[in-house]
Short mmCIF file of C-alpha atoms (C1' of nucleotides) in Angstrom, two decimals:
data_model
loop_
_atom_site.label_atom_id
_atom_site.label_comp_id
_atom_site.label_asym_id
_atom_site.label_seq_id
_atom_site.Cartn_x
_atom_site.Cartn_y
_atom_site.Cartn_z
CA MET W 1 103.09 79.82 15.24
CA LYS W 2 102.99 77.51 12.25
CA HIS W 3 99.79 75.49 11.92
CA ILE W 4 100.00 72.09 13.62
CA ALA W 5 98.19 69.07 12.19
CA GLU W 6 95.39 67.51 14.20
CA SER W 7 97.14 64.14 14.00
CA THR W 8 100.13 65.72 15.75
CA VAL W 9 97.99 67.15 18.56
CA ARG W 10 96.27 63.78 18.98
CA ARG W 11 99.67 62.08 19.40
CA LEU W 12 100.85 64.74 21.86
CA SER W 13 97.86 63.83 24.04
CA LEU W 14 98.82 60.17 23.89
CA TYR W 15 102.42 60.95 24.81
CA LEU W 16 101.22 62.98 27.77
CA ARG W 17 98.99 60.15 28.99
CA PHE W 18 101.96 57.78 28.94
CA LEU W 19 104.33 60.30 30.53
CA GLU W 20 101.91 60.76 33.43
CA GLU W 21 101.93 57.02 33.96
CA LEU W 22 105.74 57.06 34.02
CA GLU W 23 105.70 60.02 36.43
CA GLY W 24 103.67 57.90 38.80
CA GLN W 25 106.28 55.19 38.54
CA GLY W 26 109.07 57.63 39.34
CA ARG W 27 110.88 57.16 36.04
CA GLU W 28 113.12 60.14 35.22
CA THR W 29 114.00 60.01 31.54
CA ILE W 30 112.55 58.44 28.41
CA SER W 31 113.73 58.03 24.81
CA SER W 32 111.69 58.86 21.71
CA GLU W 33 111.81 55.15 20.91
CA VAL W 34 109.94 54.07 24.06
CA LEU W 35 107.53 56.99 23.84
CA ALA W 36 106.78 55.96 20.26
CA ASP W 37 105.78 52.44 21.24
CA SER W 38 103.31 53.74 23.79
CA GLY W 39 101.47 55.74 21.17
CA GLY W 40 101.76 53.23 18.37
CA THR W 41 104.06 55.36 16.24
CA THR W 42 107.79 55.72 15.38
CA SER W 43 110.64 57.48 17.16
CA ALA W 44 111.17 59.82 14.22
CA GLN W 45 107.54 60.84 14.41
CA VAL W 46 107.84 61.58 18.13
CA ARG W 47 110.88 63.76 17.61
CA LYS W 48 109.26 65.58 14.70
CA ASP W 49 106.07 66.19 16.69
CA LEU W 50 108.00 67.67 19.59
CA SER W 51 110.35 69.68 17.37
CA PHE W 52 107.47 71.93 16.26
CA PHE W 53 107.42 73.36 19.78
CA GLY W 54 111.10 73.41 20.70
CA SER W 55 113.98 71.16 21.74
CA PHE W 56 113.13 69.43 24.97
CA GLY W 57 115.49 66.47 24.88
CA LYS W 58 119.11 65.82 25.70
CA ARG W 59 121.13 64.07 23.00
CA GLY W 60 122.40 60.74 24.15
CA LEU W 61 119.98 60.75 27.06
CA GLY W 62 116.37 61.31 26.04
CA TYR W 63 113.67 63.48 27.57
CA SER W 64 113.06 64.35 31.21
CA VAL W 65 109.70 62.75 32.03
CA THR W 66 108.45 65.50 34.33
CA ALA W 67 109.76 68.38 32.23
CA LEU W 68 108.26 67.00 29.04
CA ALA W 69 104.91 66.26 30.71
CA LYS W 70 104.78 69.80 32.05
CA ARG W 71 105.63 71.25 28.65
CA LEU W 72 102.99 69.11 26.91
CA ARG W 73 100.33 70.23 29.38
CA GLU W 74 101.18 73.83 28.54
CA ILE W 75 101.16 73.16 24.81
CA LEU W 76 97.79 71.41 24.97
CA GLY W 77 96.29 74.24 26.99
CA LEU W 78 95.81 72.06 30.06
CA GLY W 79 97.68 74.44 32.33
CA GLN W 80 94.46 76.11 33.47
CA PRO W 81 91.11 74.36 34.08
CA TRP W 82 88.30 74.67 31.54
CA GLN W 83 84.64 75.18 32.42
CA VAL W 84 82.37 72.81 30.51
CA VAL W 85 78.60 72.64 30.14
CA ILE W 86 76.75 69.59 28.89
CA ILE W 87 73.66 70.16 26.76
CA GLY W 88 71.33 67.17 26.87
CA ALA W 89 70.91 65.02 29.99
CA GLY W 90 69.99 61.83 28.15
CA LYS W 91 71.92 58.58 28.43
CA ILE W 92 75.11 59.84 26.83
CA GLY W 93 74.98 63.27 28.44
CA ALA W 94 74.53 61.69 31.87
CA ALA W 95 77.35 59.22 31.26
CA LEU W 96 79.71 62.03 30.25
CA ALA W 97 78.69 64.16 33.23
CA GLN W 98 79.88 61.41 35.53
CA TYR W 99 82.96 60.46 33.54
CA ARG W 100 86.02 60.74 35.81
CA GLY W 101 88.43 61.16 32.90
CA PHE W 102 87.23 64.70 32.29
CA ARG W 103 87.80 66.13 35.73
CA ALA W 104 91.15 64.34 35.96
CA ARG W 105 92.25 66.34 32.91
CA GLY W 106 91.06 69.70 34.19
CA PHE W 107 87.67 69.79 32.46
CA HIS W 108 85.10 70.88 35.04
CA VAL W 109 81.43 70.24 34.33
CA VAL W 110 79.76 73.35 35.73
CA GLY W 111 76.32 72.98 34.18
CA ILE W 112 73.95 70.51 32.55
CA PHE W 113 70.87 71.49 30.55
CA ASP W 114 67.86 69.65 29.19
CA SER W 115 64.45 70.69 27.86
CA ASP W 116 62.65 67.65 29.36
CA PRO W 117 60.83 68.73 32.57
CA ALA W 118 61.27 65.20 33.92
CA LYS W 119 65.07 65.63 33.86
CA VAL W 120 65.31 69.23 35.07
CA GLY W 121 66.11 69.33 38.76
CA ARG W 122 67.87 65.96 38.91
CA THR W 123 71.44 65.94 40.13
CA LEU W 124 74.27 64.26 38.24
CA ASP W 125 77.61 64.04 40.01
CA GLY W 126 76.83 67.11 42.11
CA VAL W 127 75.49 69.26 39.27
CA THR W 128 71.77 69.98 38.99
CA VAL W 129 70.15 69.76 35.55
CA SER W 130 68.80 73.16 34.47
CA ASP W 131 66.02 73.98 32.07
CA LEU W 132 67.35 74.59 28.57
CA ALA W 133 65.05 77.62 28.38
CA GLN W 134 67.30 79.25 31.01
CA LEU W 135 70.49 78.57 29.01
CA GLU W 136 71.40 82.15 28.15
CA ARG W 137 70.69 83.43 31.64
CA GLU W 138 72.75 80.75 33.36
CA LEU W 139 75.67 80.89 30.95
CA LYS W 140 76.13 84.54 31.93
CA GLN W 141 77.12 83.29 35.36
CA LEU W 142 78.89 80.06 34.46
CA LYS W 143 80.94 81.52 31.57
CA PRO W 144 81.95 78.12 30.13
CA GLN W 145 84.52 78.06 27.32
CA ILE W 146 83.43 74.60 26.14
CA ALA W 147 80.08 72.88 25.55
CA VAL W 148 79.37 69.20 24.96
CA LEU W 149 76.33 68.65 22.75
CA THR W 150 74.34 65.46 23.30
CA VAL W 151 71.02 66.48 21.81
CA PRO W 152 68.99 65.18 18.82
CA ALA W 153 70.44 66.07 15.42
CA ASP W 154 67.56 68.35 14.45
CA VAL W 155 68.20 70.85 17.25
CA ALA W 156 72.01 70.69 17.26
CA GLN W 157 72.66 73.52 14.79
CA GLU W 158 70.24 75.83 16.62
CA LEU W 159 72.14 75.18 19.85
CA VAL W 160 75.46 75.96 18.20
CA GLN W 161 74.05 79.41 17.48
CA ARG W 162 72.81 79.95 21.02
CA LEU W 163 76.02 78.69 22.63
CA THR W 164 78.21 80.73 20.33
CA LYS W 165 76.23 83.87 21.04
CA ALA W 166 76.65 83.17 24.77
CA GLY W 167 80.45 83.12 24.40
CA VAL W 168 81.26 79.41 24.09
CA ARG W 169 84.38 78.94 21.97
CA GLY W 170 84.63 75.14 21.64
CA ILE W 171 81.93 72.54 21.04
CA LEU W 172 82.24 68.78 21.24
CA ASN W 173 79.29 67.44 19.27
CA PHE W 174 77.80 63.96 19.69
CA ALA W 175 74.77 64.57 17.47
CA PRO W 176 74.88 62.91 14.05
CA ALA W 177 74.81 66.19 12.15
CA THR W 178 77.27 68.33 10.21
CA LEU W 179 77.46 71.60 12.11
CA HIS W 180 78.60 75.04 11.08
CA ALA W 181 80.07 77.58 13.46
CA PRO W 182 81.41 81.11 13.01
CA ASP W 183 85.14 81.83 12.86
CA GLY W 184 86.79 81.63 16.24
CA VAL W 185 84.54 78.78 17.37
CA THR W 186 85.88 75.24 17.04
CA VAL W 187 83.49 72.32 16.59
CA ARG W 188 84.59 68.68 16.84
CA SER W 189 82.19 65.85 16.14
CA VAL W 190 82.20 62.35 17.57
CA ASN W 191 79.80 59.99 15.84
CA MET W 192 79.51 56.50 17.25
CA ALA W 193 77.47 55.04 14.38
CA LEU W 194 80.01 56.40 11.94
CA GLU W 195 82.87 54.73 13.82
CA LEU W 196 81.06 51.41 13.53
CA GLU W 197 80.57 52.00 9.80
CA ILE W 198 84.29 52.54 9.31
CA LEU W 199 84.79 49.24 11.13
CA SER W 200 82.14 47.66 8.90
CA TYR W 201 84.00 48.88 5.82
CA ALA W 202 87.25 47.38 7.09
CA LEU W 203 85.63 44.01 7.83
CA ALA W 204 83.80 43.91 4.51
CA HIS W 205 86.99 44.59 2.56
CA GLU W 206 89.39 42.21 4.24
CA ARG W 207 91.05 40.08 1.69
CA MET T 1 91.20 46.79 -4.62
CA LYS T 2 93.45 49.74 -4.00
CA HIS T 3 93.71 50.84 -0.39
CA ILE T 4 91.17 53.52 0.50
CA ALA T 5 91.98 56.23 3.05
CA GLU T 6 90.03 56.36 6.27
CA SER T 7 89.13 59.97 5.56
CA THR T 8 87.44 58.81 2.36
CA VAL T 9 85.43 56.09 4.13
CA ARG T 10 84.36 58.61 6.76
CA ARG T 11 83.07 60.94 4.07
CA LEU T 12 81.22 58.11 2.28
CA SER T 13 79.31 57.50 5.54
CA LEU T 14 78.37 61.15 5.69
CA TYR T 15 77.20 61.14 2.08
CA LEU T 16 75.06 58.08 2.81
CA ARG T 17 73.44 59.73 5.81
CA PHE T 18 72.48 62.72 3.69
CA LEU T 19 71.28 60.56 0.78
CA GLU T 20 68.96 58.65 3.10
CA GLU T 21 67.49 61.95 4.23
CA LEU T 22 66.91 62.90 0.59
CA GLU T 23 65.39 59.47 -0.13
CA GLY T 24 62.84 60.18 2.60
CA GLN T 25 62.01 63.46 0.87
CA GLY T 26 61.49 61.74 -2.44
CA ARG T 27 64.29 63.59 -4.22
CA GLU T 28 65.56 61.68 -7.27
CA THR T 29 68.92 63.13 -8.28
CA ILE T 30 71.70 65.11 -6.62
CA SER T 31 74.86 66.84 -7.82
CA SER T 32 78.32 66.44 -6.31
CA GLU T 33 78.10 70.11 -5.38
CA VAL T 34 75.06 69.69 -3.09
CA LEU T 35 76.38 66.43 -1.67
CA ALA T 36 79.64 68.22 -0.86
CA ASP T 37 77.91 70.91 1.19
CA SER T 38 76.16 68.29 3.31
CA GLY T 39 79.46 66.72 4.29
CA GLY T 40 81.42 69.94 4.63
CA THR T 41 83.72 69.25 1.67
CA THR T 42 84.12 70.14 -2.04
CA SER T 43 82.49 68.77 -5.16
CA ALA T 44 85.83 67.59 -6.55
CA GLN T 45 86.41 65.63 -3.35
CA VAL T 46 83.02 63.95 -3.63
CA ARG T 47 83.64 62.91 -7.24
CA LYS T 48 87.13 61.65 -6.38
CA ASP T 49 85.84 59.67 -3.40
CA LEU T 50 83.19 57.97 -5.52
CA SER T 51 85.51 57.41 -8.48
CA PHE T 52 87.56 54.90 -6.45
CA PHE T 53 84.59 52.55 -6.61
CA GLY T 54 83.21 53.22 -10.09
CA SER T 55 81.22 55.75 -12.13
CA PHE T 56 77.79 56.16 -10.63
CA GLY T 57 76.76 59.55 -11.98
CA LYS T 58 75.31 60.91 -15.21
CA ARG T 59 77.15 63.84 -16.72
CA GLY T 60 74.99 66.92 -16.89
CA LEU T 61 72.55 65.40 -14.42
CA GLY T 62 74.19 64.19 -11.23
CA TYR T 63 73.66 61.01 -9.22
CA SER T 64 70.51 58.98 -8.69
CA VAL T 65 69.77 59.31 -4.97
CA THR T 66 68.47 55.77 -4.46
CA ALA T 67 71.06 54.09 -6.69
CA LEU T 68 73.95 55.88 -5.02
CA ALA T 69 72.62 55.19 -1.51
CA LYS T 70 72.29 51.51 -2.36
CA ARG T 71 75.81 51.40 -3.78
CA LEU T 72 77.26 53.18 -0.73
CA ARG T 73 75.56 50.71 1.60
CA GLU T 74 77.22 47.88 -0.31
CA ILE T 75 80.61 49.59 -0.30
CA LEU T 76 80.44 50.24 3.43
CA GLY T 77 79.48 46.64 4.13
CA LEU T 78 76.04 47.64 5.42
CA GLY T 79 74.25 45.27 3.04
CA GLN T 80 74.08 42.57 5.71
CA PRO T 81 73.48 43.08 9.44
CA TRP T 82 76.37 42.82 11.90
CA GLN T 83 76.18 41.11 15.28
CA VAL T 84 77.70 43.24 18.04
CA VAL T 85 78.51 42.48 21.67
CA ILE T 86 79.16 45.17 24.25
CA ILE T 87 81.78 44.46 26.89
CA GLY T 88 81.18 46.55 30.00
CA ALA T 89 77.70 47.51 31.21
CA GLY T 90 78.72 50.71 32.93
CA LYS T 91 77.31 54.13 32.07
CA ILE T 92 78.74 54.29 28.58
CA GLY T 93 78.14 50.63 27.77
CA ALA T 94 74.52 50.94 28.86
CA ALA T 95 74.05 54.14 26.86
CA LEU T 96 75.44 52.50 23.73
CA ALA T 97 73.31 49.39 24.23
CA GLN T 98 70.22 51.55 24.04
CA TYR T 99 71.42 53.84 21.27
CA ARG T 100 68.90 53.75 18.40
CA GLY T 101 71.44 54.83 15.81
CA PHE T 102 73.14 51.43 15.89
CA ARG T 103 70.14 49.25 15.10
CA ALA T 104 68.99 51.71 12.46
CA ARG T 105 72.27 51.09 10.67
CA GLY T 106 72.14 47.32 10.87
CA PHE T 107 74.28 46.85 13.98
CA HIS T 108 72.47 44.40 16.27
CA VAL T 109 73.47 44.22 19.91
CA VAL T 110 73.22 40.50 20.66
CA GLY T 111 75.07 40.38 23.96
CA ILE T 112 76.29 42.51 26.86
CA PHE T 113 78.89 41.37 29.39
CA ASP T 114 80.11 42.66 32.72
CA SER T 115 82.11 41.23 35.60
CA ASP T 116 80.15 43.10 38.28
CA PRO T 117 77.62 40.68 39.88
CA ALA T 118 75.33 43.62 40.59
CA LYS T 119 74.98 44.25 36.85
CA VAL T 120 74.75 40.65 35.63
CA GLY T 121 71.12 39.67 35.05
CA ARG T 122 69.86 43.19 34.36
CA THR T 123 68.18 43.78 31.01
CA LEU T 124 69.16 46.64 28.71
CA ASP T 125 66.95 47.22 25.69
CA GLY T 126 65.87 43.58 25.64
CA VAL T 127 69.35 42.09 26.12
CA THR T 128 70.31 40.53 29.45
CA VAL T 129 73.75 41.31 30.87
CA SER T 130 75.89 38.14 31.08
CA ASP T 131 78.79 37.35 33.38
CA LEU T 132 82.10 38.18 31.73
CA ALA T 133 83.41 34.84 33.01
CA GLN T 134 81.02 33.18 30.54
CA LEU T 135 82.31 35.23 27.59
CA GLU T 136 83.95 32.43 25.61
CA ARG T 137 81.06 30.02 26.13
CA GLU T 138 78.42 32.55 25.03
CA LEU T 139 80.35 33.90 22.06
CA LYS T 140 80.32 30.39 20.58
CA GLN T 141 76.56 30.81 20.22
CA LEU T 142 76.34 34.51 19.44
CA LYS T 143 79.18 34.56 16.88
CA PRO T 144 79.52 38.36 16.84
CA GLN T 145 81.84 39.94 14.26
CA ILE T 146 82.18 43.16 16.25
CA ALA T 147 82.76 44.02 19.93
CA VAL T 148 82.42 47.38 21.65
CA LEU T 149 84.81 47.73 24.60
CA THR T 150 83.70 49.98 27.46
CA VAL T 151 85.88 48.61 30.23
CA PRO T 152 88.64 50.15 32.39
CA ALA T 153 91.92 50.71 30.55
CA ASP T 154 93.87 48.15 32.56
CA VAL T 155 91.78 45.19 31.38
CA ALA T 156 91.21 46.35 27.80
CA GLN T 157 94.23 44.62 26.21
CA GLU T 158 93.44 41.33 27.93
CA LEU T 159 89.90 41.47 26.50
CA VAL T 160 91.23 42.14 23.01
CA GLN T 161 93.03 38.80 23.31
CA ARG T 162 89.97 36.93 24.53
CA LEU T 163 87.66 38.46 21.93
CA THR T 164 90.10 37.86 19.10
CA LYS T 165 90.52 34.24 20.11
CA ALA T 166 86.74 33.89 20.12
CA GLY T 167 86.54 35.06 16.50
CA VAL T 168 85.73 38.77 16.79
CA ARG T 169 87.21 40.66 13.84
CA GLY T 170 86.45 44.27 14.70
CA ILE T 171 86.72 46.14 18.00
CA LEU T 172 85.47 49.62 18.82
CA ASN T 173 87.39 50.65 21.92
CA PHE T 174 86.28 53.34 24.37
CA ALA T 175 88.98 52.63 26.97
CA PRO T 176 91.78 55.22 27.17
CA ALA T 177 94.48 52.73 26.15
CA THR T 178 96.57 51.98 23.06
CA LEU T 179 95.58 48.47 22.03
CA HIS T 180 97.35 45.92 19.87
CA ALA T 181 95.55 43.27 17.85
CA PRO T 182 96.76 40.53 15.51
CA ASP T 183 96.56 40.91 11.73
CA GLY T 184 93.06 40.51 10.42
CA VAL T 185 91.53 42.20 13.46
CA THR T 186 90.69 45.89 13.22
CA VAL T 187 90.69 48.08 16.32
CA ARG T 188 89.33 51.63 16.36
CA SER T 189 89.55 53.81 19.43
CA VAL T 190 87.27 56.60 20.54
CA ASN T 191 88.64 58.63 23.41
CA MET T 192 86.41 61.34 24.82
CA ALA T 193 89.03 62.98 27.02
CA LEU T 194 91.38 63.14 24.06
CA GLU T 195 88.75 64.87 21.93
CA LEU T 196 88.38 67.52 24.63
CA GLU T 197 92.15 67.94 24.72
CA ILE T 198 92.27 68.59 20.98
CA LEU T 199 89.57 71.21 21.58
CA SER T 200 91.66 72.61 24.43
CA TYR T 201 94.66 72.90 22.13
CA ALA T 202 92.59 74.76 19.54
CA LEU T 203 91.22 77.21 22.14
CA ALA T 204 94.62 77.80 23.71
CA HIS T 205 96.22 78.61 20.36
CA GLU T 206 93.64 80.94 18.84
CA ARG T 207 95.27 84.10 17.73
"C1'" DC E 1 75.31 73.86 -21.68
"C1'" DT E 2 75.72 71.17 -17.27
"C1'" DC E 3 77.95 68.28 -14.41
"C1'" DT E 4 80.84 63.98 -14.09
"C1'" DG E 5 85.35 61.57 -14.07
"C1'" DT E 6 90.18 61.96 -13.79
"C1'" DG E 7 95.12 62.93 -14.80
"C1'" DA E 8 98.26 66.42 -13.18
"C1'" DA E 9 99.64 69.89 -9.89
"C1'" DC E 10 99.78 70.96 -5.37
"C1'" DA E 11 99.78 70.58 -0.39
"C1'" DT E 12 100.35 67.97 3.61
"C1'" DC E 13 102.06 64.33 6.49
"C1'" DT E 14 105.48 60.62 7.43
"C1'" DT E 15 109.83 58.36 7.11
"C1'" DC E 16 114.69 58.41 6.26
"C1'" DA E 17 119.21 59.34 7.32
"C1'" DC E 18 122.69 61.68 9.34
"C1'" DA E 19 125.04 65.78 11.47
"C1'" DG E 20 125.91 67.25 15.88
"C1'" DC E 21 125.25 67.61 21.07
"C1'" DT E 22 126.06 65.45 25.48
"C1'" DA I 1 128.59 55.87 21.84
"C1'" DG I 2 123.80 57.15 22.29
"C1'" DC I 3 120.00 59.66 21.13
"C1'" DT I 4 118.13 64.11 19.60
"C1'" DG I 5 116.85 67.49 16.01
"C1'" DT I 6 116.00 68.33 11.30
"C1'" DG I 7 116.54 69.00 6.25
"C1'" DA I 8 115.49 66.12 2.31
"C1'" DA I 9 113.03 62.35 0.20
"C1'" DG I 10 109.04 59.77 -0.13
"C1'" DA I 11 104.14 58.73 0.45
"C1'" DT I 12 99.64 60.09 0.88
"C1'" DG I 13 95.69 63.09 0.47
"C1'" DT I 14 93.36 67.20 -1.76
"C1'" DT I 15 92.40 70.60 -5.26
"C1'" DC I 16 92.58 72.13 -9.96
"C1'" DA I 17 91.13 72.27 -14.44
"C1'" DC I 18 89.39 70.42 -18.37
"C1'" DA I 19 87.98 66.76 -21.70
"C1'" DG I 20 83.92 64.54 -22.74
"C1'" DA I 21 79.31 62.32 -21.91
"C1'" DG I 22 74.49 63.35 -21.75
#
DNA sequence: CTCTGTGAACATCTTCACAGCT
DNA sequence: AGCTGTGAAGATGTTCACAGAG
């Protein structure tokens, strides 16, 4: 398969979110025009995005809401559930552990780890916080494909190594650090302070 | 000034983070090559990014760490502090209110609002949660330039209207919704579930 | 001789515009 | 007639490669 741009994948997720809303409303078909508005883009962009994966629409009619939603779930890899572990049970880690949006999308939090003895043993949304020292041992059982990193920046890279060695293939990083991972392991970083700085730039440069 | 790509602004933030680390270490100059490694990019990209704003380096030598850091702070609009209000004192709102990285960068949380009576009156990191019904009245005093939205998706757009009317010019949105704002108001969205879905796509399509 | 600054070449992403199904 | 699917054109972002300052 040809390489697909991240911006395309991001839009596919937005389309899916909107399609699921429409499914709930019992709507049967939708045009690229309406789908475009929901994601803040253009109808041509919608059609181009979808065309990379096949022809799902009917000319003169539009797309079947349920069929397209199903197809998008497959494309995005949401057909099967993913096992997720959260590393770091601080404020953000705890908030994510209890975030309903994850489970709703098929991301199951199966483990939470922290090195702080005061946090180990607590339960967050039905999952007990384990000692980070037991990470390798527990991952053998849990076999998560994805890890969410909410630890201080200075230990983040070290944890990428440990997680990778334990078989994790995707990491969502919230630490303000540039991380390196071996081939075959995908790392995405979300950096709240950086998002505010981009906003700051925009405000400072308004004419 | 010519329009600057978001990807460029994002990299400038990363360069600044690394430069501040170097400042702490007492290092005086740095080459585009080393700066590139820190942000996961190339030396040509670094020089191009900086060239949009002027010539800050010395050929044969590199860039002065302190001078470049100072210049980047100005460019990013971090010269003066920003007043920030957080709308929504749930898990994520509370976590952000207490996040050290914001204050360190000159983003001051001056107000937190929630509509839940159980949360109003609580204190988070020295700021008392106010009733959302009092938003307009309190914003007249606080005069924040930036708002962080951590509310349910179905009320997010309505709050964009209220905040915009009250003079807020930048919104960082954590609700899973596509928001529309009038000209002159910048909205950025961070969507955790969507980031996991992009990861899911990458894992599902590994060869 | 080193390392910046920058046009030019290249690659990638978006928009246009229209042929062709339904 | 309506709306998709898609090459081609256009816009935007990145890399190359080298002249030239220190």
